[in-house]
CSV table of C-alpha atoms in Angstrom, one decimal:
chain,number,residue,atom,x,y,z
G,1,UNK,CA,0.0,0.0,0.0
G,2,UNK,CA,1.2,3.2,-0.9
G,3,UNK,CA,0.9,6.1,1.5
G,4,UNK,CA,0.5,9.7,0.9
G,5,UNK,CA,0.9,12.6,3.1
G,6,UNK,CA,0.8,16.1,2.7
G,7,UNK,CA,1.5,18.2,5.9
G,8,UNK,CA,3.9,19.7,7.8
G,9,UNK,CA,4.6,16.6,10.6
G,10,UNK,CA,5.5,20.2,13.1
G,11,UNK,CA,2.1,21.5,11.9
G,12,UNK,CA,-0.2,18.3,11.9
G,13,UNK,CA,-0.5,14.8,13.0
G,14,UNK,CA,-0.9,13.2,10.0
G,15,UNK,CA,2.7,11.6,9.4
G,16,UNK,CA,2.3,10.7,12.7
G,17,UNK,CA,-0.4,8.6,12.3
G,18,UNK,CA,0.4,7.9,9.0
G,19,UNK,CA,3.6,6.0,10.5
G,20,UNK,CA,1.8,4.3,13.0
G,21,UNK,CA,-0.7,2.6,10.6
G,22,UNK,CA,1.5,1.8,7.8
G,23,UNK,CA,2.0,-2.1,7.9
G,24,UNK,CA,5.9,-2.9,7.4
G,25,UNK,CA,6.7,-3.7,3.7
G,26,UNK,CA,4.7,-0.6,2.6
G,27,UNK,CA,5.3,2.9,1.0
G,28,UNK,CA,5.3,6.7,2.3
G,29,UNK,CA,5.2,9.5,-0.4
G,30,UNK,CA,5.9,12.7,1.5
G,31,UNK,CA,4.7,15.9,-0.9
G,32,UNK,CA,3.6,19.3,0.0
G,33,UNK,CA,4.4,20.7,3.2
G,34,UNK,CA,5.1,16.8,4.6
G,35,UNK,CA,8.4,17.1,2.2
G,36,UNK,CA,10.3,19.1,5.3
G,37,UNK,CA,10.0,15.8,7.3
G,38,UNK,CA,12.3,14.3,4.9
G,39,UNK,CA,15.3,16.9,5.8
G,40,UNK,CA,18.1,17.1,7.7
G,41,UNK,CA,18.0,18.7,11.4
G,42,UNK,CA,14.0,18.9,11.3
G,43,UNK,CA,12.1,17.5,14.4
G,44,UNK,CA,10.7,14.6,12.3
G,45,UNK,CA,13.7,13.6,10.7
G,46,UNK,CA,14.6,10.8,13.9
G,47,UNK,CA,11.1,9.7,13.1
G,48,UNK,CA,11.2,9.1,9.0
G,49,UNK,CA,14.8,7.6,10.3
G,50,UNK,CA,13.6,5.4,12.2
G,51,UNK,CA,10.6,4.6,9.9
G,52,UNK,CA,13.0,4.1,7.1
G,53,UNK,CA,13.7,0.2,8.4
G,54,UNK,CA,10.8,-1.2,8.0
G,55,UNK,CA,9.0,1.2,5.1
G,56,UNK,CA,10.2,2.4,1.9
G,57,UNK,CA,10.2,6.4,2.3
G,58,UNK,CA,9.6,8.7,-0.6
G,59,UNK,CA,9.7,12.3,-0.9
G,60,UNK,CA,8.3,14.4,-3.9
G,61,UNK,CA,11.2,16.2,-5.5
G,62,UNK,CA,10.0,19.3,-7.3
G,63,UNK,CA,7.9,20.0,-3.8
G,64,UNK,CA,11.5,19.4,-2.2
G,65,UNK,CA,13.4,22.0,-4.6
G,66,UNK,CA,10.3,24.7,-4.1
G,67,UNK,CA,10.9,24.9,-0.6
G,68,UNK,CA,14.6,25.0,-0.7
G,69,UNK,CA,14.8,21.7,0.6
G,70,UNK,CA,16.7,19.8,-2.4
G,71,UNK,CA,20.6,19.4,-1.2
G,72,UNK,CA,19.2,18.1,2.6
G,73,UNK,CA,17.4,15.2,2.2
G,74,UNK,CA,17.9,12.7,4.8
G,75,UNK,CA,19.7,9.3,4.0
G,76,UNK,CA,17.6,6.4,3.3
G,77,UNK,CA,14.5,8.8,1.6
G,78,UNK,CA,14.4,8.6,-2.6
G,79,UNK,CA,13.0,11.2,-4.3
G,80,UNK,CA,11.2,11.1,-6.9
G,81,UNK,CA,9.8,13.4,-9.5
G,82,UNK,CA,6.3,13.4,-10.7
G,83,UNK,CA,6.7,10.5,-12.7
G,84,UNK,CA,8.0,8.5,-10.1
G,85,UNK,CA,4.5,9.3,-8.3
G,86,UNK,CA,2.7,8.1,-11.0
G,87,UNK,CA,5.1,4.8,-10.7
G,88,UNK,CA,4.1,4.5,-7.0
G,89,UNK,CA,0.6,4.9,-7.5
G,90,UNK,CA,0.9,2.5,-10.4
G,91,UNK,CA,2.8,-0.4,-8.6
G,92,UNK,CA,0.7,-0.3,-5.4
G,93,UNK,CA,-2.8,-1.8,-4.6
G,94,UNK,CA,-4.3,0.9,-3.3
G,95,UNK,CA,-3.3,3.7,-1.7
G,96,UNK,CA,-4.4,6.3,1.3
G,97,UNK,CA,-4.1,10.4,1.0
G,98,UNK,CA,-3.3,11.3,5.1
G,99,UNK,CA,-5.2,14.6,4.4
W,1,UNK,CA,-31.4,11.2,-0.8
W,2,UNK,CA,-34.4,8.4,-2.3
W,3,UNK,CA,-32.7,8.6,-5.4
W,4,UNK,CA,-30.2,6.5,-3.8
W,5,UNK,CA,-32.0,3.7,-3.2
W,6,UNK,CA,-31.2,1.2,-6.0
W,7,UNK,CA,-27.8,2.7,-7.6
W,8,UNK,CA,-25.6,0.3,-10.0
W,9,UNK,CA,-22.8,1.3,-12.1
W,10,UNK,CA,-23.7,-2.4,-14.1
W,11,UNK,CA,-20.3,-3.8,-13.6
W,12,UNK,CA,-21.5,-6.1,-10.7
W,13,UNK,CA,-17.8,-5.4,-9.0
W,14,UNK,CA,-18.2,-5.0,-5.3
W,15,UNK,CA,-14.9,-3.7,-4.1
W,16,UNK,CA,-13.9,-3.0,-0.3
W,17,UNK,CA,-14.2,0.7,0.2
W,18,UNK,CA,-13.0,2.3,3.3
W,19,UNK,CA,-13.9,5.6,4.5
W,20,UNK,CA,-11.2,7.3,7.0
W,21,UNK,CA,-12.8,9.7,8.8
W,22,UNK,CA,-9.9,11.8,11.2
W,23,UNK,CA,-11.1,15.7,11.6
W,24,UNK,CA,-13.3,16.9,13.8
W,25,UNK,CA,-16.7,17.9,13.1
W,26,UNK,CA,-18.0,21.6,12.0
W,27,UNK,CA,-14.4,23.0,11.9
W,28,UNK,CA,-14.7,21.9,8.4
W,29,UNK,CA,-16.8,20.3,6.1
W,30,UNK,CA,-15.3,17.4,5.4
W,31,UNK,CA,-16.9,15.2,8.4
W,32,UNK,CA,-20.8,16.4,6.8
W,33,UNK,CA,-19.9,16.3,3.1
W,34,UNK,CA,-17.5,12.7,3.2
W,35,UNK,CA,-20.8,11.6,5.2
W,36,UNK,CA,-22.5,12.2,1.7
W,37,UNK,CA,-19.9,10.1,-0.2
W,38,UNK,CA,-21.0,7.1,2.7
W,39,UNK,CA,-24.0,6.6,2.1
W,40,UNK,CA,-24.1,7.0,-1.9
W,41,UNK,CA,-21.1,4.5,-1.8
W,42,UNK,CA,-23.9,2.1,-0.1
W,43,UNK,CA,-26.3,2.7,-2.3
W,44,UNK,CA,-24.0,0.9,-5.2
W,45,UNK,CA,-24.0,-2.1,-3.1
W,46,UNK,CA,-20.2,-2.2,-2.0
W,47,UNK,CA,-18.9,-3.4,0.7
W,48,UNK,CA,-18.3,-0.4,3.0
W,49,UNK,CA,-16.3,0.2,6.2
W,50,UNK,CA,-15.9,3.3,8.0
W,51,UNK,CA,-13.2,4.2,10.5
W,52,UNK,CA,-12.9,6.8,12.9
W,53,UNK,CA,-9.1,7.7,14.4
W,54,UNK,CA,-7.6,10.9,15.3
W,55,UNK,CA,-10.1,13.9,16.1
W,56,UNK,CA,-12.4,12.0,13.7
W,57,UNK,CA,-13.6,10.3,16.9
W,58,UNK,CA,-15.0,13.4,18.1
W,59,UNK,CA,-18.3,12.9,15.5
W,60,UNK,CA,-19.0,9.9,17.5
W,61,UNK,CA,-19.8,11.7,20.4
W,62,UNK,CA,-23.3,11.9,22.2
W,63,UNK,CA,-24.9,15.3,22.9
W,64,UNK,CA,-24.0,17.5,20.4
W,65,UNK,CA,-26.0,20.5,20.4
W,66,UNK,CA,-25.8,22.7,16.7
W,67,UNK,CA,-28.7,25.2,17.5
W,68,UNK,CA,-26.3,28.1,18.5
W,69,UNK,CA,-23.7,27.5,15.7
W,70,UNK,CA,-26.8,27.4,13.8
W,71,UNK,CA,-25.3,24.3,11.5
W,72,UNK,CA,-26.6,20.9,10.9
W,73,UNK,CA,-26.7,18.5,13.2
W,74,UNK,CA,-25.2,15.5,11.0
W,75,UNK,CA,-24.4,13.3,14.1
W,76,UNK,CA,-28.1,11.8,14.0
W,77,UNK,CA,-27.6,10.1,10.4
W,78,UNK,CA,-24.4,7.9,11.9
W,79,UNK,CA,-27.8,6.2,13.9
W,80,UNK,CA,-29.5,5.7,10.3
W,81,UNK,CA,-26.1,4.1,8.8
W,82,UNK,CA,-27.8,0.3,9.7
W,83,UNK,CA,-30.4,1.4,7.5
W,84,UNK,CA,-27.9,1.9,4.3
W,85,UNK,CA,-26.5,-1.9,5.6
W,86,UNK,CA,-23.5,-0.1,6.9
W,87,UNK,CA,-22.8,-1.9,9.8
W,88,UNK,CA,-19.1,-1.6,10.0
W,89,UNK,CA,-18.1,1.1,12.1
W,90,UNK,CA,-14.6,1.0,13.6
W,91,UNK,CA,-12.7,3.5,15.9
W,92,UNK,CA,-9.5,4.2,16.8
W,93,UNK,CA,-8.5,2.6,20.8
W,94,UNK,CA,-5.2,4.8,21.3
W,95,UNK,CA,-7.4,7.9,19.2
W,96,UNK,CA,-9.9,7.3,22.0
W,97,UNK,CA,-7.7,7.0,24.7
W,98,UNK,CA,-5.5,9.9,23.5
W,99,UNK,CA,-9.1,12.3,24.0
W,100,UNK,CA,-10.1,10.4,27.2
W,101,UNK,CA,-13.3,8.9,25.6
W,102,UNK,CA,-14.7,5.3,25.5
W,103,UNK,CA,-17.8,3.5,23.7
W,104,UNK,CA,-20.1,5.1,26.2
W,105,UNK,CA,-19.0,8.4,24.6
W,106,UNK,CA,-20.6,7.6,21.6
W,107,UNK,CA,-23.8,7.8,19.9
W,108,UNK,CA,-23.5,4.2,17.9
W,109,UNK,CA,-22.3,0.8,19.0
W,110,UNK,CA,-18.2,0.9,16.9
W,111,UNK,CA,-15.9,-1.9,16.8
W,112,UNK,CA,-12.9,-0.9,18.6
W,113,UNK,CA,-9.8,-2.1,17.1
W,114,UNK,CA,-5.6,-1.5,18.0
W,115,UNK,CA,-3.6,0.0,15.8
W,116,UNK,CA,-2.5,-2.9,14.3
W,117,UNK,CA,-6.0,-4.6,14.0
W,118,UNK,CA,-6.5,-0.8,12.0
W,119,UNK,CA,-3.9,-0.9,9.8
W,120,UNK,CA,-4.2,-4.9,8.6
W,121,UNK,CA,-8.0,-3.7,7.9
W,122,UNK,CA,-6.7,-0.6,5.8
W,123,UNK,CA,-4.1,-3.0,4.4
W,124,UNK,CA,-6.8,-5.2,2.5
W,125,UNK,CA,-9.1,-2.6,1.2
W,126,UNK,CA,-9.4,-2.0,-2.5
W,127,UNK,CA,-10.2,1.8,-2.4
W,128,UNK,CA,-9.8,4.0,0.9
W,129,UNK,CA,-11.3,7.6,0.8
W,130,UNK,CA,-9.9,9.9,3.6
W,131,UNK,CA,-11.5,12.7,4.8
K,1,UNK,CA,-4.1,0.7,-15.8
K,2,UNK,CA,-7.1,3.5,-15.3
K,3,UNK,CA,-6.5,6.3,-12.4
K,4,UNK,CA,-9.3,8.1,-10.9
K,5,UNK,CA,-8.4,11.0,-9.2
K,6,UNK,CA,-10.4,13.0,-6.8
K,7,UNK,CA,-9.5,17.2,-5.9
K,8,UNK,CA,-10.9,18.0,-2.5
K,9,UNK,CA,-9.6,22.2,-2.9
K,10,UNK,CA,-10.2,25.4,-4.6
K,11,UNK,CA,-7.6,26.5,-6.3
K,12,UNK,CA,-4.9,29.1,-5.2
K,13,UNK,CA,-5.7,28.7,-1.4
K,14,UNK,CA,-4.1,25.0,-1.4
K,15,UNK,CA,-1.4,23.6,-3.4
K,16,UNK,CA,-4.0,20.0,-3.6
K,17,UNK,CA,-5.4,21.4,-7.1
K,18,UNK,CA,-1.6,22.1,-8.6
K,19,UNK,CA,-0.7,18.4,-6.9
K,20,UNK,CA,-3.4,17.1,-9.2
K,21,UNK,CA,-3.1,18.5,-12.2
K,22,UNK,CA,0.2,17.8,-12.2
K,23,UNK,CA,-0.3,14.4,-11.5
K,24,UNK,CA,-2.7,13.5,-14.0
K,25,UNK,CA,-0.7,15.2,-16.8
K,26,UNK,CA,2.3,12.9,-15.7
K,27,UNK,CA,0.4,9.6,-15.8
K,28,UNK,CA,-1.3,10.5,-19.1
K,29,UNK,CA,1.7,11.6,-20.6
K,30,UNK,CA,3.4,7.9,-19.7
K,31,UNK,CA,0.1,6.8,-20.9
K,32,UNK,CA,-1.8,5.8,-18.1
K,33,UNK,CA,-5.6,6.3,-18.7
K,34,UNK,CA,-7.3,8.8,-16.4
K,35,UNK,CA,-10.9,8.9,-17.6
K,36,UNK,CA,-12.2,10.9,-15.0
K,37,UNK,CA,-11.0,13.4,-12.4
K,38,UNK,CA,-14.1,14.4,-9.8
K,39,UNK,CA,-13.9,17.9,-8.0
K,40,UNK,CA,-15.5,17.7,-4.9
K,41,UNK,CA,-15.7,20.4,-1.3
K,42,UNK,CA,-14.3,23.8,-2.7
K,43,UNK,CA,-12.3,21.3,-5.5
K,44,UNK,CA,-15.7,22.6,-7.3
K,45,UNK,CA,-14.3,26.2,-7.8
K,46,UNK,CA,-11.6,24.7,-9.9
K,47,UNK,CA,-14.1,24.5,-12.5
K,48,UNK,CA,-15.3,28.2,-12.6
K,49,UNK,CA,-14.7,29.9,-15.3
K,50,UNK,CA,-15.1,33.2,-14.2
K,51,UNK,CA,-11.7,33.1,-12.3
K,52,UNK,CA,-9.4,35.8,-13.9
K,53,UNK,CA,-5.4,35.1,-13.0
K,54,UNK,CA,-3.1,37.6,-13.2
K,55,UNK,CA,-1.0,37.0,-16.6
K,56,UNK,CA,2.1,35.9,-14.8
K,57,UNK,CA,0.3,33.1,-12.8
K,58,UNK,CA,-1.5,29.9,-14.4
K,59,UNK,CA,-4.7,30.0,-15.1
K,60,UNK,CA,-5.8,26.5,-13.0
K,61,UNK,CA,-9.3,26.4,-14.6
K,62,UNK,CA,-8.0,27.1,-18.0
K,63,UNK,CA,-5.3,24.1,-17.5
K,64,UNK,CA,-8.3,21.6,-16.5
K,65,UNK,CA,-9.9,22.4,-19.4
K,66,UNK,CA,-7.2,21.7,-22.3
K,67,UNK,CA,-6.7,18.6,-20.5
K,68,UNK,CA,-9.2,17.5,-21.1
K,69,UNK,CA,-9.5,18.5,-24.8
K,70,UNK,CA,-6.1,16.8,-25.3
K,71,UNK,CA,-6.7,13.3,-23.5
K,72,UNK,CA,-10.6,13.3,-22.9
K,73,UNK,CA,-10.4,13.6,-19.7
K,74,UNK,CA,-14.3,13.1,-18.2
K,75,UNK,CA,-14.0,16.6,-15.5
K,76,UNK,CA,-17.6,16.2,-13.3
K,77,UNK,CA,-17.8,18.9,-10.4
K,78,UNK,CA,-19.9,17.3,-7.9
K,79,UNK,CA,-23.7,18.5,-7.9
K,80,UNK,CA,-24.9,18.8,-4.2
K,81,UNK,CA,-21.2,20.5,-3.2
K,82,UNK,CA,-21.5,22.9,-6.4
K,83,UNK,CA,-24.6,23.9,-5.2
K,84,UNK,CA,-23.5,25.1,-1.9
K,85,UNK,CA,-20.4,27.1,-3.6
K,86,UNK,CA,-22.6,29.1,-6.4
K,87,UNK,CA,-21.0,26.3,-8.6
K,88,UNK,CA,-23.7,26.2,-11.8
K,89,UNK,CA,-23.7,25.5,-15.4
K,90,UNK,CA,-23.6,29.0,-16.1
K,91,UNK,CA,-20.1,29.3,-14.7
K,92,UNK,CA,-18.3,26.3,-15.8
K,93,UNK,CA,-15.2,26.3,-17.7
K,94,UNK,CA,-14.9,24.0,-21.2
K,95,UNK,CA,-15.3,20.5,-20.9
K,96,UNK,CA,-16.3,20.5,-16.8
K,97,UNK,CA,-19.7,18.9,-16.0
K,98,UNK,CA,-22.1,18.9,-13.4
K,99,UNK,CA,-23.3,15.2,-12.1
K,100,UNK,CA,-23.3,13.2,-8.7
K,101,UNK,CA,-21.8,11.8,-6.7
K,102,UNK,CA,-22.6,8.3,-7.9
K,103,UNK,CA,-20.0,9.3,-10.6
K,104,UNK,CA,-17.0,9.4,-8.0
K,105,UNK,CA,-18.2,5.9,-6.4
K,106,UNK,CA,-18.0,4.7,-10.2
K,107,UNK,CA,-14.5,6.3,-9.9
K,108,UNK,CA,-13.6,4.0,-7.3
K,109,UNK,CA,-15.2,0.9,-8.6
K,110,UNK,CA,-14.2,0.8,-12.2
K,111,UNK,CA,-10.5,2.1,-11.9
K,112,UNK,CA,-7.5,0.2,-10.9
K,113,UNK,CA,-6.4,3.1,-8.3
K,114,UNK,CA,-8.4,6.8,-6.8
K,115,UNK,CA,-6.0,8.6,-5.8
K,116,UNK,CA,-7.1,11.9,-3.4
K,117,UNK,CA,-5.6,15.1,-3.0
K,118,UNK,CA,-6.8,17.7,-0.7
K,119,UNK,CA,-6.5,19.3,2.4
């Protein structure tokens, strides 16, 4: 299952829960305002660390580069472009927008 | 809504359909209008869950008054939801505990499940709406 | 494969509507089928056609609808939520429709994947 969030994890809950429901095995697209959790020296970044052993983190790269965020993306997250969005989407069951 | 009574898109596919229902109510609209999606998604015949976690929990709850926010009181048609055959109402046990409420908080009888009893049910759904 | 993809926000106020325009131009240009996107909550005021950009920015409504003329995209605005927002036939951009909600359900039955952005 691919999962998809799209806030701020120091505004909203939503990667929060996100994280606690995805079963191990499965994806997390970060896009929006959820891409700063992918970043270096952000509160969330021990938590998408940690995440990153049992789920495959993703993070959306032109949302990345339109927040200045391109050159600190944490180890063990792959961006992807918007094609590769379309690849997740397309590879997974089913997936789950954390609005 | 009685032009929802016998819907079919003529495919005969039922398909699991969850809807994740985690904001509060009257804040926003998404609690009243992703209420509408529920009950039309019914009407097609699927098989329907809904889930409550986070402050979604909080439409759940007995006693809610609207008169003096002068909205509509949407809380009453999670009673009617047997009559659309959706019986499948889940919540959330660490959303509950988080906001200190339990089943007798609530206006319908809800499965409670863990977390991990919630995400192996979100895990074999087919489609899952979130609002 | 067939996507179904549902917008949940106006445009302007919340990047959702830029997330899925973007998105659906992506998978039809790798030649995914996405036979119909459904606009529902303030989604429905991506369909007006009334909206007037300022030349420098894009024109959101004006995007949906050569879209949709290029791949035949199916663009319903939900009925009961257009209602609420002033959304009517008079004000819809080209190739937007008007219909129910049965049509998103649809969405989610007959597609391989529904994918939601929003707020």
């Amino acid at each position: 299952m691919l999962h998809i969030v799209n806030k701020s994890a120091t505004d909203r809950g939503s990667l929060e829960s996100c994280l606690a429901m995805a079963t191990k095995g499965s994806a997390v697209l970060l896009i929006e305002d959820a891409v700063y959790a992918a970043t270096t020296g952000g509160a969330a970044a021990a938590k998408i660390q940690a995440a990153s052993a049992d789920l495959k983190i993703y993070a959306l790269g032109p949302d990345l580069a339109a927040r200045g965020m391109a050159a600190r993306v944490l180890d063990g997250v792959n961006v992807v472009d918007y094609a590769g969005f379309v690849d997740l989407v397309a590879e997974h069951k089913s997936c789950q927008s954390w609005l | 809504m009685s032009d929802m009574d016998e819907m079919d898109d003529g495919s005969g596919i039922v398909k699991k359909f969850m809807f994740l229902n985690r904001k509060a109510p009257h804040g926003t609209v998404y609690a009243l209008e992703g209420l509408e999606v529920v009950l039309i998604t019914a009407a097609f015949d699927q098989d329907v869950s809904m889930v409550f976690t986070d402050d979604g929990v909080y439409q759940l709850l007995k006693g809610i008054d609207t008169k003096g926010i002068e909205v509509k009181d949407f809380s009453k048609t999670y009673r009617a939801l047997d009559g659309y055959d959706i019986e499948k109402l889940y919540v959330d046990q660490a959303s509950m505990d988080a906001r200190g409420l339990t089943e007798d908080d609530l206006i319908v009888d809800v499965t409670v499940l863990s977390v991990d009893e919630m995400a192996n049910l979100m895990a074999e759904q087919d489609v899952v709406i979130s609002f | 494969m067939q996507f179904g993809i549902l917008v949940n926000e106006g445009p302007y106020s919340h990047q959702a509507s830029d997330s899925a325009y973007l998105f659906a131009r992506t998978a039809l240009e790798k030649g995914y089928k996405v036979p119909r996107i459904f606009f529902y909550h303030d989604g429905v005021y991506n369909a007006s056609r009334l909206a007037t950009p300022p030349q420098d920015d894009r024109n959101v409504g004006a995007r949906w609808s050569k879209l949709a003329a290029d791949y035949g995209v199916d663009l319903v605005v939900c009925v009961a939520a257009a209602q609420r927002r002033g959304i009517t036939d008079g004000v819809l951009g080209d190739n937007f429709r008007i219909s129910g909600l049965g049509q998103l359900v649809e969405m989610g039955i007959q597609y391989d994947r529904l994918v939601t952005f929003g707020d």
